[in-house]
XYZ file of C-alpha atoms in Angstrom:
199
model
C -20.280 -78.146 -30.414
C -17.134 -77.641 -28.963
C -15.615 -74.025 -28.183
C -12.037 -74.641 -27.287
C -10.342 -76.393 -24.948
C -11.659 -75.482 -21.313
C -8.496 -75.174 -19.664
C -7.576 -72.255 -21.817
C -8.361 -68.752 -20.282
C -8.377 -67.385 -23.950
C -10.567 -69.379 -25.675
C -13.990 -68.445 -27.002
C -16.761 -67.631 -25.070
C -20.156 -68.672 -26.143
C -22.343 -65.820 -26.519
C -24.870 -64.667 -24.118
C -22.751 -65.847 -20.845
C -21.020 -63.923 -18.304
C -17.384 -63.419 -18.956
C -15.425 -65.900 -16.587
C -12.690 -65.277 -14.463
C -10.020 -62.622 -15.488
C -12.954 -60.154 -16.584
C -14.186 -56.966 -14.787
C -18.299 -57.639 -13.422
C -19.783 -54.941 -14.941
C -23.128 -53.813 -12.903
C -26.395 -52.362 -14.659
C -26.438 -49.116 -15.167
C -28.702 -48.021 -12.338
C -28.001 -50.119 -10.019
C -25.856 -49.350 -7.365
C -22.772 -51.910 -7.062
C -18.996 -51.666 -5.731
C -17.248 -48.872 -6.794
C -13.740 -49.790 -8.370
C -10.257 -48.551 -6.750
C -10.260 -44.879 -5.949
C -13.581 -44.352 -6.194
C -15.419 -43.853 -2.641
C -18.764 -45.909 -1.759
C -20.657 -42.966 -1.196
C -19.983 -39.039 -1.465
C -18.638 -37.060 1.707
C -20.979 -36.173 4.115
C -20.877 -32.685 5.513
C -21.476 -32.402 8.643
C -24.802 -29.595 8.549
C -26.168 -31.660 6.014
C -26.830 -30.313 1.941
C -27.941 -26.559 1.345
C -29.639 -25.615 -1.650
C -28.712 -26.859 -4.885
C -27.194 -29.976 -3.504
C -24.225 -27.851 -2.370
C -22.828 -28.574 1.400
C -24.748 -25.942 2.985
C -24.689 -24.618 7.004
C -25.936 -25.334 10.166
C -29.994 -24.649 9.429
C -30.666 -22.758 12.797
C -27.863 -20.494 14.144
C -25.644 -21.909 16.494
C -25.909 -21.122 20.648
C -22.437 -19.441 20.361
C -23.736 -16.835 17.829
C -27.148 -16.292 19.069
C -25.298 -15.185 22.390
C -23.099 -13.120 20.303
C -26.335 -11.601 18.597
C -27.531 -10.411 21.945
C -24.047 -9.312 23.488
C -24.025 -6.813 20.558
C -27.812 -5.550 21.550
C -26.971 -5.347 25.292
C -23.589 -3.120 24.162
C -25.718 -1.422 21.446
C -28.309 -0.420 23.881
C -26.059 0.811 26.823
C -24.174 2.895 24.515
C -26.675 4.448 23.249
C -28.305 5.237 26.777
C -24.471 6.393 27.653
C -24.522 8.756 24.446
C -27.881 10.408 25.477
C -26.845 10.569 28.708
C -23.672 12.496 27.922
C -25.125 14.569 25.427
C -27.719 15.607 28.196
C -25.056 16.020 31.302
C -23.072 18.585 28.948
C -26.243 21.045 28.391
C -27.061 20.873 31.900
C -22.947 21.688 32.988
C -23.067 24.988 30.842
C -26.713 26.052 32.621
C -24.842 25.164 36.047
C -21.613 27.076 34.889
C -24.089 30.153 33.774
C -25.936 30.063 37.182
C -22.401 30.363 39.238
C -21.718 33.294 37.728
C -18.353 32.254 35.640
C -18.447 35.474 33.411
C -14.564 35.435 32.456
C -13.816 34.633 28.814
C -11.312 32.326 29.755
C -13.955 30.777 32.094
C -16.801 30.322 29.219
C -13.594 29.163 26.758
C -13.193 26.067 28.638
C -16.373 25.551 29.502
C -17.586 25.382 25.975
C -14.810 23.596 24.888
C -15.581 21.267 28.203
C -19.145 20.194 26.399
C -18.349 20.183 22.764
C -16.084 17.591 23.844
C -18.612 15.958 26.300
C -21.054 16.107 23.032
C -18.444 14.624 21.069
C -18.341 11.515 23.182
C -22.013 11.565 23.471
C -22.361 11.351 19.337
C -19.400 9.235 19.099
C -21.301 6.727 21.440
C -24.382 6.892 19.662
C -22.829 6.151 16.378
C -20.985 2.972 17.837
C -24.610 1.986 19.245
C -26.155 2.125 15.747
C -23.012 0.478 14.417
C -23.468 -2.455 16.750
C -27.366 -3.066 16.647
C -27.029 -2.979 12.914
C -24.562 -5.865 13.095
C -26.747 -7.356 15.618
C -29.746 -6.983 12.981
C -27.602 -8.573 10.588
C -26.584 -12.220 12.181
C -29.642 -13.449 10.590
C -28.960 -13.092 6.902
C -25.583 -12.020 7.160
C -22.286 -13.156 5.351
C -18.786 -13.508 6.284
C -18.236 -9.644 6.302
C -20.928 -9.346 9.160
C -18.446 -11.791 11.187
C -15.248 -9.780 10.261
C -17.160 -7.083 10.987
C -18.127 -7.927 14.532
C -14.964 -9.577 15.491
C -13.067 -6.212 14.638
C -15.977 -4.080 16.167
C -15.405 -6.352 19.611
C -11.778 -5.946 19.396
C -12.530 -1.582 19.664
C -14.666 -2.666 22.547
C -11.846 -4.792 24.608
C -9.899 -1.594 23.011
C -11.564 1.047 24.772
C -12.386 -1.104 27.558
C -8.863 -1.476 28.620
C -8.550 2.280 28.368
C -11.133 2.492 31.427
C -10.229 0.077 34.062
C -11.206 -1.441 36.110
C -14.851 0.249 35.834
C -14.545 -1.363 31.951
C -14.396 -5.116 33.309
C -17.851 -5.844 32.290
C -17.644 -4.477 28.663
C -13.803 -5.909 28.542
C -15.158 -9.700 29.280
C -18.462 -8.807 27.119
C -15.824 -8.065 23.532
C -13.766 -11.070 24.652
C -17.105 -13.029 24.420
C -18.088 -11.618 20.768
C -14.474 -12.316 19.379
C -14.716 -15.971 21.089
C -18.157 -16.694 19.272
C -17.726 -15.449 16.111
C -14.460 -16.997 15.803
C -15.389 -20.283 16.585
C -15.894 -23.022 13.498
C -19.813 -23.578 14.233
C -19.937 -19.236 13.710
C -17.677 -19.671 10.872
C -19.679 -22.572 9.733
C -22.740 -20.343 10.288
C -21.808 -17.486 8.145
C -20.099 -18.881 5.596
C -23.384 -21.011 4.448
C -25.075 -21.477 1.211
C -27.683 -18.974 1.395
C -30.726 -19.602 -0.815
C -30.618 -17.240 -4.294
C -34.108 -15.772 -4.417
């Protein structure tokens, strides 16, 4: 039986073969085989591996830069609370030293109750920023992108008031600079910005 001639590229194929040259190969369905033009070998890889769902998720443990950051933020947290009680407590014992000397003029008591409202004032205002920081600090752990934003700009009041009281504000001054550094950087980005499971 004859089926064309065999020089011609458009004659009839007999059933059942492959299809000869000119043709697309066609691979099972299954069966992994070359992709065709545009089409890449295998999907992109990212670089903390998949997160839940199949989704490019995180890094899986949090990075060095922002477990640093984590305790930076406790350390500050801590020593402004101490500072806070500490003020609070210096300003009651000021007015019992002003009422032993004897200051009985009303100009005298004027300033010196306006002296430790304002001491108490700092004192509260420190304990406040305290909680404020240890509740970031708390937060690293489960915490999204706002938690990030949210220690970045509560570093930058740090280097703020820090610069307001040098050079005794050094320490705290290099200690905000620190935060800001490892929160910015992409592994604390990465970090924060990762697919979180959905309970």
């Amino acid at each position: 039986m004859s089926f064309g001639d065999p020089n011609n590229p458009y004659g009839q194929q007999p059933q059942g073969q492959q299809p000869g040259y000119g043709y697309p190969q066609q691979t099972p369905q299954g069966v992994p085989g070359q992709q065709g033009y545009g089409y890449p070998a295998a999907p992109p890889v990212s670089p903390y591996g998949a997160g839940p769902g199949g989704f490019p998720g995180g890094p899986a443990e949090m990075p060095g830069g922002v477990k640093a950051a984590r305790v930076i933020l406790w350390i500050i947290g801590a020593l402004n609370l101490i500072g806070g009680l500490v003020a609070i407590a210096v300003s009651f014992s000021i007015d019992k030293e002003l009422e032993k000397s004897g200051a009985s003029t009303a100009d005298a008591e004027a300033f010196a109750d306006l002296g430790q409202a304002v001491i108490i004032g700092v004192g509260v205002f420190s304990i406040v920023f305290a909680v404020l920081g240890m509740i970031l600090a708390a937060k690293f752990k489960s915490g999204g992108n706002g938690v990030r934003i949210c220690s970045i700009v509560y570093a930058a009041f740090i280097v703020l008031f820090s610069l307001f009281s040098l050079p005794l504000g050094v320490v705290s001054l290099a200690l905000g600079v620190l935060i800001i550094v490892f929160c910015s950087k992409q592994d604390g980005s990465a970090w924060f910005n990762r697919q979180r499971q959905q309970f």
